[in-house]
C-alpha atoms as one frame of an Amber mdcrd trajectory, in Angstrom:
protein
 218.783 286.206 111.852 216.126 287.209 114.326 213.944 284.444 115.692 210.465
 285.337 114.721 210.464 286.697 111.465 208.478 284.029 110.283 207.540 281.609
 113.158 203.863 280.092 113.203 202.363 279.108 116.415 199.066 276.918 115.736
 196.611 276.224 118.670 195.352 272.773 118.166 193.176 272.878 121.022 192.738
 275.858 124.192 193.688 273.132 125.946 196.861 273.168 125.707 197.467 276.496
 126.240 195.228 276.548 129.595 196.952 278.071 132.596 194.255 275.539 134.563
 194.777 272.860 132.734 198.459 272.523 132.757 198.599 273.541 136.549 197.165
 270.077 136.748 199.356 267.784 135.151 202.350 266.488 137.133 205.312 267.160
 136.988 206.603 270.397 134.442 207.871 267.444 131.893 204.345 266.641 131.105
 202.910 270.137 131.223 205.648 271.401 129.145 205.062 268.425 127.006 201.128
 268.931 126.606 201.548 272.203 125.888 204.958 272.062 122.941 202.053 270.014
 121.290 200.277 272.580 120.073 203.315 274.391 118.049 204.246 274.556 114.953
 207.216 276.205 113.908 208.716 277.398 109.681 211.766 277.793 109.130 213.755
 281.430 108.517 216.683 282.170 106.419 219.383 284.699 107.598 220.965 287.238
 105.631 224.266 285.762 106.609 226.608 283.178 104.316 227.366 280.153 105.506
 228.215 276.607 104.114 224.670 275.439 103.876 223.298 272.969 101.114 221.080
 275.774  99.230 223.471 278.244  97.212 222.721 281.973  96.800 224.605 283.617
  94.729 228.258 283.962  93.272 230.695 286.730  93.991 234.310 287.360  92.380
 237.366 286.173  93.813 240.137 288.010  96.154 243.444 287.243  97.419 242.538
 285.463 100.880 239.767 283.661  99.941 239.344 280.000 100.262 239.694 278.227
  96.977 237.498 275.379  97.730 235.248 277.693  97.272 235.649 278.915  93.635
 233.417 277.263  91.071 235.183 275.762  88.852 232.882 275.309  86.265 232.149
 279.330  86.313 235.943 279.666  85.668 236.047 277.484  83.023 233.162 279.579
  80.864 234.594 282.775  82.299 238.311 282.294  82.622 237.635 284.215  86.357
 237.605 282.828  89.276 234.450 283.330  91.523 233.048 281.831  94.489 230.052
 280.063  95.476 228.041 281.612  98.693 225.022 279.861 100.385 221.844 280.933
 102.338 223.286 279.813 106.103 219.690 278.665 108.268 221.409 278.046 111.730
 222.980 280.984 112.818 220.814 281.915 115.931 221.659 281.572 119.738 219.300
 282.484 122.087 219.795 282.178 126.156 216.424 282.177 128.138 217.735 284.234
 131.502 215.362 282.396 134.483 214.650 284.287 137.680 214.744 281.639 140.387
 214.448 284.156 143.416 211.981 283.925 145.625 209.798 286.436 144.815 208.558
 284.026 141.168 207.248 281.387 143.397 204.091 283.942 144.253 200.729 282.637
 142.890 197.901 284.509 143.854 194.281 283.654 144.326 193.416 283.991 140.155
 196.288 282.379 138.764 196.985 278.295 138.883 199.815 278.592 138.326 203.149
 280.490 140.142 204.777 283.065 138.439 208.469 281.039 137.942 206.268 277.750
 137.081 204.586 280.060 133.754 207.778 281.435 132.661 209.589 277.685 132.723
 205.903 276.506 130.702 206.903 279.633 128.105 210.569 279.068 128.004 210.501
 275.285 127.415 207.643 276.291 124.305 209.978 279.406 122.962 212.933 276.628
 123.042 211.302 273.740 120.950 210.254 276.019 118.374 213.933 277.926 118.185
 215.287 273.872 118.427 212.584 272.845 116.071 214.532 275.655 113.524 217.550
 274.295 114.000 218.345 277.253 115.686 220.301 276.863 119.073 218.268 277.730
 122.457 220.072 277.647 125.706 219.287 278.135 128.985 220.624 280.654 132.660
 218.836 280.174 135.774 219.745 282.627 138.212 218.865 284.159 141.820 221.747
 286.603 143.351 224.034 285.125 140.665 223.976 282.526 137.746 222.421 279.085
 139.126 222.857 277.060 135.875 223.682 276.839 132.888 222.839 274.919 130.027
 224.859 276.251 127.063 222.653 277.138 123.660 222.525 273.765 121.244 220.252
 272.979 118.789 220.297 269.482 119.533 217.167 267.653 119.728 218.040 266.740
 123.864 217.543 270.073 124.487 214.060 270.755 125.243 214.532 267.344 127.936
 218.020 269.124 129.343 215.624 272.104 129.760 213.085 270.617 131.904 215.535
 268.626 134.028 217.572 271.737 134.771 214.438 273.042 136.028 213.388 270.278
 138.141 217.088 270.082 139.479 216.011 273.552 140.151 213.155 272.792 142.291
 214.814 270.162 144.308 217.478 272.897 145.329 214.862 275.224 145.984 213.337
 272.896 148.452 216.571 272.784 150.505 217.072 276.215 150.757 213.228 276.274
 152.236 213.669 273.509 154.500 216.950 275.791 156.000 215.260 278.974 155.941
 217.723 280.221 153.112 216.311 283.498 151.086 216.490 283.259 148.172 217.702
 287.113 146.470 217.938 288.612 143.322 220.699 290.333 142.068 219.829 290.735
 138.357 223.231 292.754 137.465 225.713 290.546 139.057 224.084 287.597 136.995
 224.274 289.194 133.534 228.104 290.918 134.354 228.932 287.336 135.103 226.863
 285.891 131.839 228.196 288.645 129.193 232.236 287.661 131.163 231.393 284.179
 130.062 229.551 284.567 126.808 231.799 286.273 124.414 229.037 285.724 121.016
 226.422 288.074 120.876 222.640 286.523 121.202 218.964 286.839 121.714 218.194
 286.849 125.565 215.096 287.059 126.982 214.870 287.567 130.436 211.780 286.022
 132.280 211.700 287.706 135.560 208.964 289.977 137.438 211.914 292.290 138.172
 210.902 293.179 141.517 213.448 295.354 142.220 215.476 298.336 141.772 215.042
 300.291 138.844 218.272 301.795 138.462 219.791 297.892 139.135 217.244 296.721
 135.794 218.378 299.761 134.040 222.288 298.540 134.551 221.450 294.703 134.058
 220.084 295.959 130.580 222.381 298.272 129.401 225.426 295.190 130.357 223.696
 293.277 128.012 223.186 296.274 124.930 226.960 296.982 125.430 228.062 293.431
 125.080 225.723 293.486 121.786 223.117 291.275 122.506 219.617 291.773 121.561
 217.271 290.848 124.430 213.635 290.906 125.015 211.849 291.571 128.616 209.271
 289.145 129.930 207.864 291.233 132.210 205.606 288.119 133.862 203.573 289.269
 137.184 200.984 287.664 139.245 197.453 289.086 138.530 196.729 289.973 142.927
 200.469 291.564 141.741 198.976 293.437 139.100 195.593 294.768 140.133 195.673
 294.647 144.383 191.776 292.464 144.487 192.347 292.376 148.370 189.247 294.312
 150.256 190.116 293.017 153.893 192.640 292.815 156.584 195.212 290.513 154.742
 198.914 289.400 156.299 201.296 289.802 153.384 203.827 287.711 153.323 207.405
 289.229 153.398 209.542 287.382 150.245 213.893 287.658 149.581 214.339 289.180
 153.335 211.488 291.721 153.768 209.151 291.132 156.738 205.587 289.635 156.626
 202.817 292.882 156.858 199.500 292.280 157.997 197.008 295.413 156.461 193.838
 296.683 155.989 194.603 296.684 152.315 191.672 298.838 151.387 193.303 302.425
 152.083 196.516 301.354 150.209 194.657 300.259 147.232 194.470 302.977 144.802
 198.373 304.236 145.676 199.527 300.500 145.097 197.877 299.844 141.302 199.153
 303.562 140.724 202.800 302.777 141.855 202.158 299.557 140.093 201.234 301.020
 136.716 204.083 303.705 136.812 206.835 300.354 138.066 205.988 298.936 134.672
 205.928 302.289 132.179 209.527 303.258 134.103 210.413 299.351 133.054 208.953
 300.093 129.066 210.831 303.177 128.961 213.944 301.594 130.255 213.921 298.878
 127.619 213.143 301.647 124.923 216.450 303.436 125.863 218.515 299.845 125.486
 216.448 298.710 122.136 215.322 295.581 124.053 211.377 294.758 123.370 208.986
 294.301 126.427 206.658 291.907 126.878 203.742 292.242 129.946 202.752 288.474
 131.207 200.408 288.020 133.486 200.167 284.518 134.593 196.108 284.340 134.933
 196.427 284.820 131.079 195.349 281.518 128.703 199.142 281.374 127.073 197.151
 280.542 124.115 196.887 284.189 123.329 200.179 285.161 124.900 202.777 282.731
 123.092 200.950 284.365 119.445 201.323 287.548 121.386 205.031 287.216 121.682
 205.633 285.880 118.261 203.677 288.140 116.455 204.776 291.473 117.570 208.632
 290.359 118.323 208.452 289.476 113.624 207.379 293.354 113.897 209.954 294.536
 115.667 212.864 292.884 113.690 210.989 294.114 110.426 211.131 297.928 111.515
């Protein structure tokens, strides 16, 4: 049932996964298509039994079973009723939960892509992989609440629908910027709406910088876990946010309602790095408590390294 059990990625060329190359390509649809050219997916099998074409086993009939599944040839030989069971290869539903708040627009000096652009490409690539396996991929974008919802589907057009929804979000964000509307984030509120609307458990991949209160992160992950969802957190940060390379007087732009700040960063650099490292560790602890997988992504890193790392580690976690 798990998405990444036998999925594989093959790098035909580093250029397909290099952030600088992808940043030079416009628009998003071309970036995404360039990236997925390097993806090769394998099929997986589920322990669930359904009605696909590949036979799995027999089991004895019990009252209430569908008699259309009775194997009459076996009955003719044994005078007993047995049902056919089959392998079900298309029972996974995965939703990408993508943060579109203002902080996700940040792009530092070492990163050719913003955090939002980076996770959009990750989402498109993995959605392509999922639908190639005949599984279902869906998309939810959020900020203070859910902004847009694309129901999960295995349709061959789903990749194009992902790109279209992201493009529509860009238009909305440009409008908000012109009218000076602040795009804050409220992950618990968005997750609450999500679990209320989606009754069937799914694999939920959260793509966010998670730059909010840890108690809110814990509450959101707890809501998903309580609803039976399998959760993966792709904690996405910019290289400058992670390593704080500033060494001269700098004006830091406030996002999501916070004021701008001009300061000498050198006296606070060490404390900042310690606080950021502790923040990452605390998020990891919260994920472990809620049985969620945690992956830290740096937007300066090539997707040639990051995508295989996510797939390989996710595959190992499903076997444990």
